[in-house]
Amino acid sequence: WERPPVVVMKAFSEVKPAIFIAVPLIILDLIWGVRAARFRKERVTFSRAFRRTMAKAADYTCWIIIAASVGLAFETQVLEWVILGLVMGNEIISIIGNYFETKGLELSWTNLYRWIFKAGAEKIGATMESAEAEGIIKPKRERDEKGRFVKKS
């Protein structure tokens, strides 16, 4: 039997890669979140952006601790990566949603999840057109014949 501090440090060293994945996700979320807020004509302040980014970093830290603890309790790394995969996968989908919002497109979460789980590997190479055809993304505003957004009167 190893001493408890050694076991705990070993458990946390196994989820160390999650930190290197979380940092770029937090930065991308900040960038696309600010762009989406500006697109919605919301007031963006440094204070609010910084506060939300720090809260997200704290959330990730908590999830990493939870994942490491669950992995330690059940003596398996699989559960750690399932938990972290769900958390980080949700973040990636949020970043994608913010990206589409800045392009004037609305992401249908229901259809996106259905699309992901329905076809999996065969849909990886799907194009934007097929995504639009399946209702995953749809124009948020109408466009004119040149593809520019039409202002509502």
mmCIF file of C-alpha atoms in Angstrom:
data_model
loop_
_atom_site.group_PDB
_atom_site.id
_atom_site.type_symbol
_atom_site.label_atom_id
_atom_site.label_comp_id
_atom_site.label_asym_id
_atom_site.label_seq_id
_atom_site.Cartn_x
_atom_site.Cartn_y
_atom_site.Cartn_z
ATOM 1 C CA TRP A 1 0.000 0.000 0.000
ATOM 2 C CA GLU A 2 1.272 3.460 -0.889
ATOM 3 C CA ARG A 3 0.948 6.382 1.466
ATOM 4 C CA PRO A 4 -2.176 8.542 0.774
ATOM 5 C CA PRO A 5 -0.311 11.689 -0.408
ATOM 6 C CA VAL A 6 1.592 9.611 -2.975
ATOM 7 C CA VAL A 7 -1.648 8.094 -4.298
ATOM 8 C CA VAL A 8 -3.338 11.488 -4.516
ATOM 9 C CA MET A 9 -0.392 13.055 -6.345
ATOM 10 C CA LYS A 10 -0.343 10.103 -8.737
ATOM 11 C CA ALA A 11 -4.077 10.557 -9.412
ATOM 12 C CA PHE A 12 -3.605 14.246 -10.182
ATOM 13 C CA SER A 13 -0.597 13.603 -12.375
ATOM 14 C CA GLU A 14 -2.808 11.346 -14.518
ATOM 15 C CA VAL A 15 -5.190 14.236 -15.300
ATOM 16 C CA LYS A 16 -2.408 16.754 -15.958
ATOM 17 C CA PRO A 17 -3.082 16.688 -19.731
ATOM 18 C CA ALA A 18 -6.577 17.998 -18.994
ATOM 19 C CA ILE A 19 -5.034 21.246 -17.788
ATOM 20 C CA PHE A 20 -3.217 21.668 -21.087
ATOM 21 C CA ILE A 21 -6.509 21.077 -22.905
ATOM 22 C CA ALA A 22 -8.529 23.349 -20.606
ATOM 23 C CA VAL A 23 -6.319 26.438 -20.989
ATOM 24 C CA PRO A 24 -6.830 26.828 -24.775
ATOM 25 C CA LEU A 25 -10.557 26.069 -24.353
ATOM 26 C CA ILE A 26 -10.881 28.845 -21.771
ATOM 27 C CA ILE A 27 -9.030 31.286 -24.037
ATOM 28 C CA LEU A 28 -11.132 30.333 -27.079
ATOM 29 C CA ASP A 29 -14.307 30.669 -25.027
ATOM 30 C CA LEU A 30 -13.218 34.157 -23.973
ATOM 31 C CA ILE A 31 -12.447 35.212 -27.552
ATOM 32 C CA TRP A 32 -15.610 33.852 -29.166
ATOM 33 C CA GLY A 33 -17.794 34.807 -26.202
ATOM 34 C CA VAL A 34 -16.676 38.439 -26.497
ATOM 35 C CA ARG A 35 -17.210 38.388 -30.272
ATOM 36 C CA ALA A 36 -20.694 36.881 -29.873
ATOM 37 C CA ALA A 37 -21.607 39.465 -27.215
ATOM 38 C CA ARG A 38 -20.445 42.288 -29.488
ATOM 39 C CA PHE A 39 -22.450 40.770 -32.350
ATOM 40 C CA ARG A 40 -25.525 40.859 -30.077
ATOM 41 C CA LYS A 41 -24.658 44.512 -29.357
ATOM 42 C CA GLU A 42 -24.129 43.798 -25.665
ATOM 43 C CA ARG A 43 -21.793 45.958 -23.643
ATOM 44 C CA VAL A 44 -18.531 44.087 -23.131
ATOM 45 C CA THR A 45 -16.372 45.149 -20.199
ATOM 46 C CA PHE A 46 -12.933 43.905 -19.247
ATOM 47 C CA SER A 47 -14.137 43.356 -15.695
ATOM 48 C CA ARG A 48 -17.007 41.070 -16.682
ATOM 49 C CA ALA A 49 -14.925 39.143 -19.235
ATOM 50 C CA PHE A 50 -12.106 38.677 -16.707
ATOM 51 C CA ARG A 51 -14.524 37.606 -13.961
ATOM 52 C CA ARG A 52 -16.234 35.025 -16.198
ATOM 53 C CA THR A 53 -12.892 33.694 -17.424
ATOM 54 C CA MET A 54 -11.608 33.272 -13.865
ATOM 55 C CA ALA A 55 -14.889 31.586 -12.874
ATOM 56 C CA LYS A 56 -14.489 29.197 -15.796
ATOM 57 C CA ALA A 57 -10.896 28.425 -14.733
ATOM 58 C CA ALA A 58 -12.164 27.691 -11.208
ATOM 59 C CA ASP A 59 -14.915 25.463 -12.641
ATOM 60 C CA TYR A 60 -12.373 23.509 -14.659
ATOM 61 C CA THR A 61 -10.177 23.127 -11.586
ATOM 62 C CA CYS A 62 -13.148 21.706 -9.676
ATOM 63 C CA TRP A 63 -14.008 19.299 -12.497
ATOM 64 C CA ILE A 64 -10.395 18.135 -12.692
ATOM 65 C CA ILE A 65 -10.388 17.509 -8.932
ATOM 66 C CA ILE A 66 -13.711 15.644 -9.174
ATOM 67 C CA ALA A 67 -12.459 13.555 -12.098
ATOM 68 C CA ALA A 68 -9.223 12.697 -10.307
ATOM 69 C CA SER A 69 -11.142 11.809 -7.124
ATOM 70 C CA VAL A 70 -13.589 9.564 -8.994
ATOM 71 C CA GLY A 71 -10.705 7.910 -10.815
ATOM 72 C CA LEU A 72 -8.928 7.369 -7.506
ATOM 73 C CA ALA A 73 -12.058 6.016 -5.802
ATOM 74 C CA PHE A 74 -12.855 3.546 -8.582
ATOM 75 C CA GLU A 75 -9.217 2.909 -9.507
ATOM 76 C CA THR A 76 -9.756 3.590 -13.195
ATOM 77 C CA GLN A 77 -8.708 6.368 -15.547
ATOM 78 C CA VAL A 78 -11.641 5.753 -17.851
ATOM 79 C CA LEU A 79 -14.085 7.534 -15.548
ATOM 80 C CA GLU A 80 -11.721 10.498 -15.239
ATOM 81 C CA TRP A 81 -11.620 10.985 -18.988
ATOM 82 C CA VAL A 82 -15.357 10.392 -19.439
ATOM 83 C CA ILE A 83 -16.092 13.176 -16.936
ATOM 84 C CA LEU A 84 -13.506 15.521 -18.446
ATOM 85 C CA GLY A 85 -14.623 14.612 -21.975
ATOM 86 C CA LEU A 86 -18.218 15.572 -21.192
ATOM 87 C CA VAL A 87 -17.194 18.848 -19.562
ATOM 88 C CA MET A 88 -14.737 19.813 -22.299
ATOM 89 C CA GLY A 89 -17.020 18.551 -25.065
ATOM 90 C CA ASN A 90 -19.753 20.825 -23.768
ATOM 91 C CA GLU A 91 -17.276 23.717 -23.804
ATOM 92 C CA ILE A 92 -16.283 22.971 -27.393
ATOM 93 C CA ILE A 93 -19.947 22.975 -28.422
ATOM 94 C CA SER A 94 -20.378 26.329 -26.653
ATOM 95 C CA ILE A 95 -17.402 27.763 -28.554
ATOM 96 C CA ILE A 96 -18.845 26.466 -31.826
ATOM 97 C CA GLY A 97 -22.204 28.030 -30.941
ATOM 98 C CA ASN A 98 -20.572 31.402 -30.300
ATOM 99 C CA TYR A 99 -18.670 31.117 -33.588
ATOM 100 C CA PHE A 100 -21.855 30.459 -35.565
ATOM 101 C CA GLU A 101 -23.621 33.287 -33.750
ATOM 102 C CA THR A 102 -20.981 35.760 -34.969
ATOM 103 C CA LYS A 103 -21.742 34.540 -38.507
ATOM 104 C CA GLY A 104 -25.458 35.206 -38.031
ATOM 105 C CA LEU A 105 -26.297 31.515 -37.761
ATOM 106 C CA GLU A 106 -28.154 29.819 -34.955
ATOM 107 C CA LEU A 107 -27.000 26.440 -33.693
ATOM 108 C CA SER A 108 -29.747 23.939 -32.888
ATOM 109 C CA TRP A 109 -28.403 22.066 -29.860
ATOM 110 C CA THR A 110 -30.981 19.289 -30.116
ATOM 111 C CA ASN A 111 -30.227 18.590 -33.759
ATOM 112 C CA LEU A 112 -26.486 18.863 -33.156
ATOM 113 C CA TYR A 113 -26.512 16.241 -30.390
ATOM 114 C CA ARG A 114 -28.802 14.037 -32.468
ATOM 115 C CA TRP A 115 -26.402 14.394 -35.407
ATOM 116 C CA ILE A 116 -23.341 13.593 -33.280
ATOM 117 C CA PHE A 117 -24.812 10.482 -31.696
ATOM 118 C CA LYS A 118 -26.716 9.296 -34.770
ATOM 119 C CA ALA A 119 -23.931 8.922 -37.263
ATOM 120 C CA GLY A 120 -20.672 9.445 -35.409
ATOM 121 C CA ALA A 121 -17.721 8.478 -37.559
ATOM 122 C CA GLU A 122 -19.482 8.550 -40.932
ATOM 123 C CA LYS A 123 -20.538 12.168 -40.404
ATOM 124 C CA ILE A 124 -17.092 13.518 -39.466
ATOM 125 C CA GLY A 125 -16.470 14.831 -42.976
ATOM 126 C CA ALA A 126 -19.860 16.589 -43.202
ATOM 127 C CA THR A 127 -19.888 19.986 -44.873
ATOM 128 C CA MET A 128 -21.682 23.135 -43.794
ATOM 129 C CA GLU A 129 -24.298 22.529 -46.497
ATOM 130 C CA SER A 130 -25.245 19.128 -45.117
ATOM 131 C CA ALA A 131 -25.333 20.580 -41.619
ATOM 132 C CA GLU A 132 -27.711 23.287 -42.837
ATOM 133 C CA ALA A 133 -29.800 20.703 -44.703
ATOM 134 C CA GLU A 134 -30.187 18.612 -41.552
ATOM 135 C CA GLY A 135 -31.267 21.668 -39.543
ATOM 136 C CA ILE A 136 -28.191 21.740 -37.311
ATOM 137 C CA ILE A 137 -27.432 25.312 -38.248
ATOM 138 C CA LYS A 138 -29.850 27.756 -39.744
ATOM 139 C CA PRO A 139 -29.722 31.415 -40.718
ATOM 140 C CA LYS A 140 -30.590 33.646 -37.802
ATOM 141 C CA ARG A 141 -31.419 36.530 -40.085
ATOM 142 C CA GLU A 142 -32.494 36.749 -43.677
ATOM 143 C CA ARG A 143 -29.950 37.388 -46.434
ATOM 144 C CA ASP A 144 -30.238 39.214 -49.741
ATOM 145 C CA GLU A 145 -29.226 37.788 -53.126
ATOM 146 C CA LYS A 146 -25.542 38.664 -52.472
ATOM 147 C CA GLY A 147 -25.530 36.808 -49.160
ATOM 148 C CA ARG A 148 -25.516 39.935 -46.987
ATOM 149 C CA PHE A 149 -27.790 40.224 -43.967
ATOM 150 C CA VAL A 150 -31.009 42.171 -44.496
ATOM 151 C CA LYS A 151 -31.893 44.683 -41.804
ATOM 152 C CA LYS A 152 -35.299 44.223 -40.245
ATOM 153 C CA SER A 153 -37.584 47.210 -40.503
#
